[in-house]
XYZ file of C-alpha atoms in Angstrom:
346
model
C -25.821 18.628 57.805
C -25.508 16.558 54.589
C -26.860 13.196 53.597
C -23.456 11.702 54.304
C -23.664 13.093 57.898
C -26.993 11.490 58.529
C -26.917 8.197 56.706
C -24.730 5.316 55.696
C -25.028 5.951 51.960
C -24.768 2.749 50.020
C -26.820 4.000 47.006
C -23.935 4.618 44.591
C -20.267 5.439 44.416
C -21.250 8.730 42.677
C -22.153 10.244 46.102
C -18.406 10.596 47.141
C -17.171 13.942 48.064
C -13.667 15.386 47.420
C -11.121 14.601 50.144
C -9.035 17.322 51.773
C -6.041 16.520 49.569
C -8.172 16.574 46.468
C -9.659 19.908 47.365
C -6.186 21.382 47.825
C -5.079 20.025 44.491
C -8.229 21.647 42.958
C -7.525 24.950 44.688
C -3.932 25.026 43.384
C -4.609 23.931 39.809
C -2.976 25.727 36.979
C -5.688 26.521 34.500
C -6.373 27.914 30.986
C -9.093 27.856 28.394
C -9.694 24.147 27.489
C -11.783 24.907 24.299
C -8.613 26.549 23.015
C -6.631 23.565 24.185
C -4.772 25.875 26.662
C -5.559 24.404 30.010
C -2.296 22.677 31.218
C -3.986 20.516 33.896
C -6.519 19.193 31.460
C -3.787 18.450 28.919
C -1.684 16.605 31.503
C -4.663 14.579 32.614
C -5.512 13.600 29.062
C -1.905 12.584 28.342
C -1.705 10.557 31.535
C -4.881 8.609 30.999
C -4.014 7.931 27.353
C -0.626 6.560 28.386
C -2.198 4.332 31.085
C -4.239 2.601 28.464
C -1.554 2.584 25.732
C -3.508 4.863 23.405
C -2.376 8.019 21.590
C -4.810 10.541 23.117
C -7.677 11.186 25.461
C -10.361 13.840 25.818
C -11.775 15.073 29.116
C -15.634 15.186 29.261
C -18.056 16.376 31.878
C -19.726 12.966 32.431
C -19.498 9.184 31.644
C -22.634 9.287 29.630
C -21.177 12.008 27.338
C -17.884 10.159 27.063
C -19.727 6.976 26.112
C -21.830 8.836 23.468
C -18.898 10.653 21.897
C -17.102 7.273 21.532
C -20.085 5.571 19.970
C -20.456 8.418 17.504
C -16.872 7.919 16.579
C -17.480 4.266 15.711
C -20.991 4.062 14.409
C -22.444 6.279 11.672
C -26.080 7.433 11.817
C -28.410 4.567 10.753
C -25.810 1.885 11.501
C -25.899 -0.571 14.391
C -24.299 -1.021 17.880
C -24.400 -4.287 19.703
C -24.426 -4.471 23.533
C -26.106 -6.390 26.292
C -29.700 -5.576 27.345
C -28.595 -4.232 30.725
C -25.684 -2.081 29.359
C -25.458 1.438 30.683
C -25.352 2.805 27.171
C -28.902 1.568 26.479
C -30.284 1.553 30.001
C -29.080 4.760 31.701
C -28.259 7.164 28.980
C -31.935 7.925 28.038
C -31.679 7.064 24.351
C -28.705 9.319 23.626
C -27.236 6.963 20.971
C -30.346 7.270 18.968
C -31.153 10.842 19.838
C -27.666 12.355 19.211
C -25.960 9.787 16.985
C -28.840 8.323 15.019
C -27.425 4.941 16.137
C -29.515 1.773 15.983
C -28.947 -0.537 18.945
C -29.464 -4.244 19.257
C -28.875 -6.273 22.367
C -27.936 -9.763 23.585
C -29.767 -11.160 26.702
C -28.407 -9.568 29.927
C -25.767 -11.881 31.387
C -23.604 -9.319 33.191
C -19.984 -10.135 32.730
C -20.625 -13.711 31.601
C -20.554 -12.883 27.799
C -20.426 -15.622 25.246
C -18.419 -14.267 22.259
C -19.983 -16.876 20.019
C -23.447 -15.403 20.688
C -22.064 -11.928 19.871
C -20.420 -13.127 16.676
C -23.688 -14.647 15.636
C -25.492 -11.381 15.883
C -23.236 -9.292 13.743
C -24.935 -8.142 10.515
C -22.552 -7.339 7.536
C -23.422 -4.836 4.914
C -26.136 -6.243 2.649
C -29.545 -6.149 1.123
C -31.597 -3.697 3.351
C -29.911 -4.947 6.506
C -28.707 -2.557 9.243
C -24.961 -3.196 9.310
C -23.189 -3.670 12.626
C -20.359 -1.253 13.206
C -19.466 -1.692 16.723
C -19.722 -3.863 19.877
C -19.801 -2.233 23.381
C -19.008 -4.017 26.655
C -19.127 -2.668 30.274
C -16.238 -3.298 32.611
C -17.056 -3.619 35.373
C -20.753 -4.456 34.759
C -23.082 -2.158 36.855
C -26.385 -4.078 36.622
C -24.428 -7.298 36.527
C -23.386 -6.726 40.172
C -20.005 -5.232 39.522
C -18.907 -8.337 37.577
C -15.529 -8.458 35.895
C -15.367 -9.579 32.248
C -12.453 -12.171 32.162
C -9.470 -11.004 30.035
C -9.851 -14.166 27.916
C -13.385 -13.249 27.105
C -12.355 -9.735 26.038
C -9.529 -11.190 23.875
C -12.122 -13.497 22.176
C -14.391 -10.490 21.562
C -11.445 -8.526 20.030
C -11.022 -11.592 17.677
C -14.761 -11.542 16.835
C -14.605 -7.769 16.116
C -11.493 -8.124 13.960
C -12.905 -10.986 11.903
C -16.081 -9.061 11.256
C -14.339 -5.780 10.649
C -16.239 -3.926 13.393
C -15.045 -1.806 16.373
C -15.002 -2.635 19.990
C -15.808 -0.026 22.739
C -15.406 -0.326 26.453
C -17.635 1.504 28.871
C -14.880 1.510 31.501
C -16.660 3.564 34.139
C -15.418 1.169 36.753
C -12.543 -0.446 34.889
C -10.203 0.606 37.794
C -12.094 -1.891 39.857
C -11.521 -4.688 37.347
C -7.815 -3.791 37.301
C -7.571 -4.062 41.042
C -9.758 -7.188 41.305
C -8.020 -9.223 38.657
C -4.629 -7.558 38.474
C -4.835 -6.909 34.728
C -2.774 -4.016 33.722
C -4.789 -1.084 32.346
C -2.625 -1.112 29.224
C -3.705 -4.677 28.700
C -7.259 -3.615 28.787
C -6.505 -0.613 26.572
C -4.926 -2.476 23.752
C -8.101 -4.548 23.172
C -10.374 -1.631 22.443
C -10.843 0.906 19.718
C -12.241 3.348 22.248
C -12.755 3.465 25.919
C -14.626 5.770 28.284
C -13.175 5.807 31.875
C -14.741 7.594 34.797
C -13.133 9.625 37.634
C -16.257 10.458 39.687
C -17.296 6.955 40.839
C -14.824 4.869 42.692
C -11.991 7.235 42.159
C -13.863 9.904 44.178
C -13.413 12.960 41.808
C -16.504 15.304 41.771
C -16.756 15.439 37.935
C -15.430 13.930 34.775
C -14.761 11.032 32.437
C -12.413 10.615 29.501
C -12.768 9.172 25.994
C -9.526 7.287 25.062
C -8.554 6.427 21.533
C -6.300 7.183 18.571
C -5.139 10.674 17.892
C -7.408 11.069 14.845
C -10.513 9.882 16.796
C -9.821 12.168 19.693
C -9.457 15.057 17.256
C -12.965 14.308 15.901
C -14.189 13.759 19.415
C -13.347 17.462 20.304
C -15.898 18.444 17.710
C -18.529 16.088 18.952
C -17.996 17.115 22.511
C -18.557 20.761 21.542
C -21.568 19.983 19.573
C -23.047 18.219 22.608
C -22.344 21.250 24.943
C -19.308 19.601 26.665
C -16.776 22.226 25.791
C -15.357 23.616 29.079
C -13.154 26.595 29.839
C -10.925 26.655 32.945
C -11.586 22.929 33.541
C -8.201 22.336 35.113
C -9.823 22.792 38.559
C -11.774 19.627 37.737
C -8.879 17.854 35.886
C -6.735 18.395 39.088
C -9.249 16.321 41.068
C -9.000 13.626 38.521
C -5.117 13.588 38.541
C -5.211 13.443 42.272
C -7.695 10.564 42.126
C -5.453 8.579 39.808
C -2.434 8.963 42.053
C -4.183 8.356 45.323
C -7.340 6.292 44.949
C -6.779 3.372 42.562
C -5.058 0.907 45.039
C -7.511 1.720 47.768
C -10.286 0.229 45.699
C -9.315 -3.040 47.272
C -10.836 -1.743 50.592
C -14.116 -1.059 48.896
C -14.092 -4.596 47.558
C -13.412 -6.007 51.067
C -16.289 -3.918 52.529
C -18.637 -5.184 49.810
C -17.591 -8.738 50.530
C -18.627 -8.159 54.194
C -22.015 -6.946 53.156
C -22.488 -9.909 50.821
C -21.558 -12.355 53.452
C -24.137 -10.850 55.876
C -27.077 -10.821 53.391
C -26.276 -14.196 51.689
C -28.123 -16.319 54.260
C -31.362 -14.678 53.338
C -31.302 -15.910 49.669
C -31.203 -12.394 48.137
C -27.560 -12.235 46.875
C -27.933 -11.980 43.175
C -24.333 -12.603 41.948
C -20.935 -13.382 43.376
C -19.475 -10.144 44.611
C -16.134 -9.376 42.950
C -15.761 -5.619 43.435
C -17.658 -2.850 45.181
C -21.320 -3.646 44.012
C -23.715 -5.945 45.832
C -26.708 -6.920 43.751
C -29.881 -8.074 45.650
C -32.485 -10.273 44.108
C -35.687 -10.113 46.258
C -37.796 -12.310 44.069
C -38.173 -14.973 46.659
C -38.206 -12.616 49.717
C -41.321 -11.244 51.376
C -39.906 -7.728 51.017
C -39.817 -6.007 47.728
C -36.983 -3.442 46.854
C -38.890 -0.346 47.850
C -40.025 -1.857 51.132
C -36.440 -2.827 51.974
C -35.082 0.580 51.058
C -37.731 2.323 53.157
C -37.056 0.090 56.175
C -33.287 0.646 55.843
C -33.651 4.360 55.364
C -35.721 4.528 58.570
C -32.711 3.081 60.345
C -30.121 5.393 58.654
C -28.956 3.210 55.705
C -29.561 4.184 52.109
C -29.635 1.595 49.340
C -30.505 1.789 45.618
C -33.768 0.460 44.137
C -33.093 -0.850 40.577
C -36.397 -2.494 39.940
C -39.509 -3.838 41.771
C -37.407 -6.708 43.288
C -33.923 -5.598 42.593
C -31.780 -3.548 44.826
C -28.095 -2.682 45.145
C -25.513 -1.809 47.789
C -22.441 -0.009 46.799
C -19.266 0.664 48.813
C -16.985 3.544 48.102
C -14.528 6.225 49.318
C -17.192 7.714 51.659
C -18.048 4.486 53.418
C -15.970 3.706 56.429
C -15.478 0.338 58.340
C -17.779 1.897 61.035
C -20.410 2.598 58.343
C -20.330 -1.082 57.268
C -20.717 -2.198 60.969
C -23.826 0.110 61.180
C -25.178 -1.293 57.971
C -24.609 -4.838 59.230
C -26.517 -4.050 62.369
C -29.530 -3.054 60.224
C -29.861 -4.945 56.870
C -29.694 -8.570 58.171
C -32.209 -7.825 60.843
C -34.665 -6.242 58.370
C -34.345 -9.206 56.093
C -34.615 -11.695 58.855
C -37.812 -10.064 60.474
C -39.741 -9.355 57.208
């Protein structure tokens, strides 16, 4: 038996398993050597994703962290500066890769999730000058993981594009869950794409593929990205088996994200009376703030696990629930029979 057979797994949308249709697509994939650029399924995936976002090219990478770090190295030279928020994935969950691999200096604005103030960001930009570290790029996260799956409004992103243009710096989107933003706000993917110099987009979270993200950008950037990917150990051979899963996910699993949002809203409604709901739930993430509750995050997670429900611990008093392809309506019913009772009886 697997974890998914024993528990309702609300820890992350990375725990999904390929569907039967996805496995069939993988088994039937036409393949070649991708390092030579000869894998037809990888090439088709890259062209498809580039077109979705209105860019010239894309590059398939093994992980979202690698895709982000490739993009940042395209935009920021060693010793120069990246601006992002203090809870951004690129500085929180990528174990110092920007500094370790790219020699990139990072500076952050206070964590506000999706509620970014472009004027604050504009005020942080450092131009070339006397012994100052010059800012070369701004990175944002759509949707925002530690911001409870918050969606950065299109108007805010347009303002940030204006800030970047005025300062002569680049704008990167960590779009691991940009598909959720697209479904939640109805913003076309191409509209998001035209605002950014580079994007990373993930296939192995909400879309349910087992592996893979893509770097999206101009043709010349993606040509450079191939070298960076190889240097980082990301050159793959017959990767069409994995790319086929991604192509299937793009065709079958984007619209269904609305179901995950509805399930997350049910969870949020059930826990809200206990004063632990950290943010308004817009997508598939439910952030819990246990600061004023008698239970801390580890205690809540342990009590839930004992009753067959897995949740994520993000900090001493911060927890998270995530809905995804592997969570059914019956699973939500089971979680709703457990979590409110634990919170009420603590």
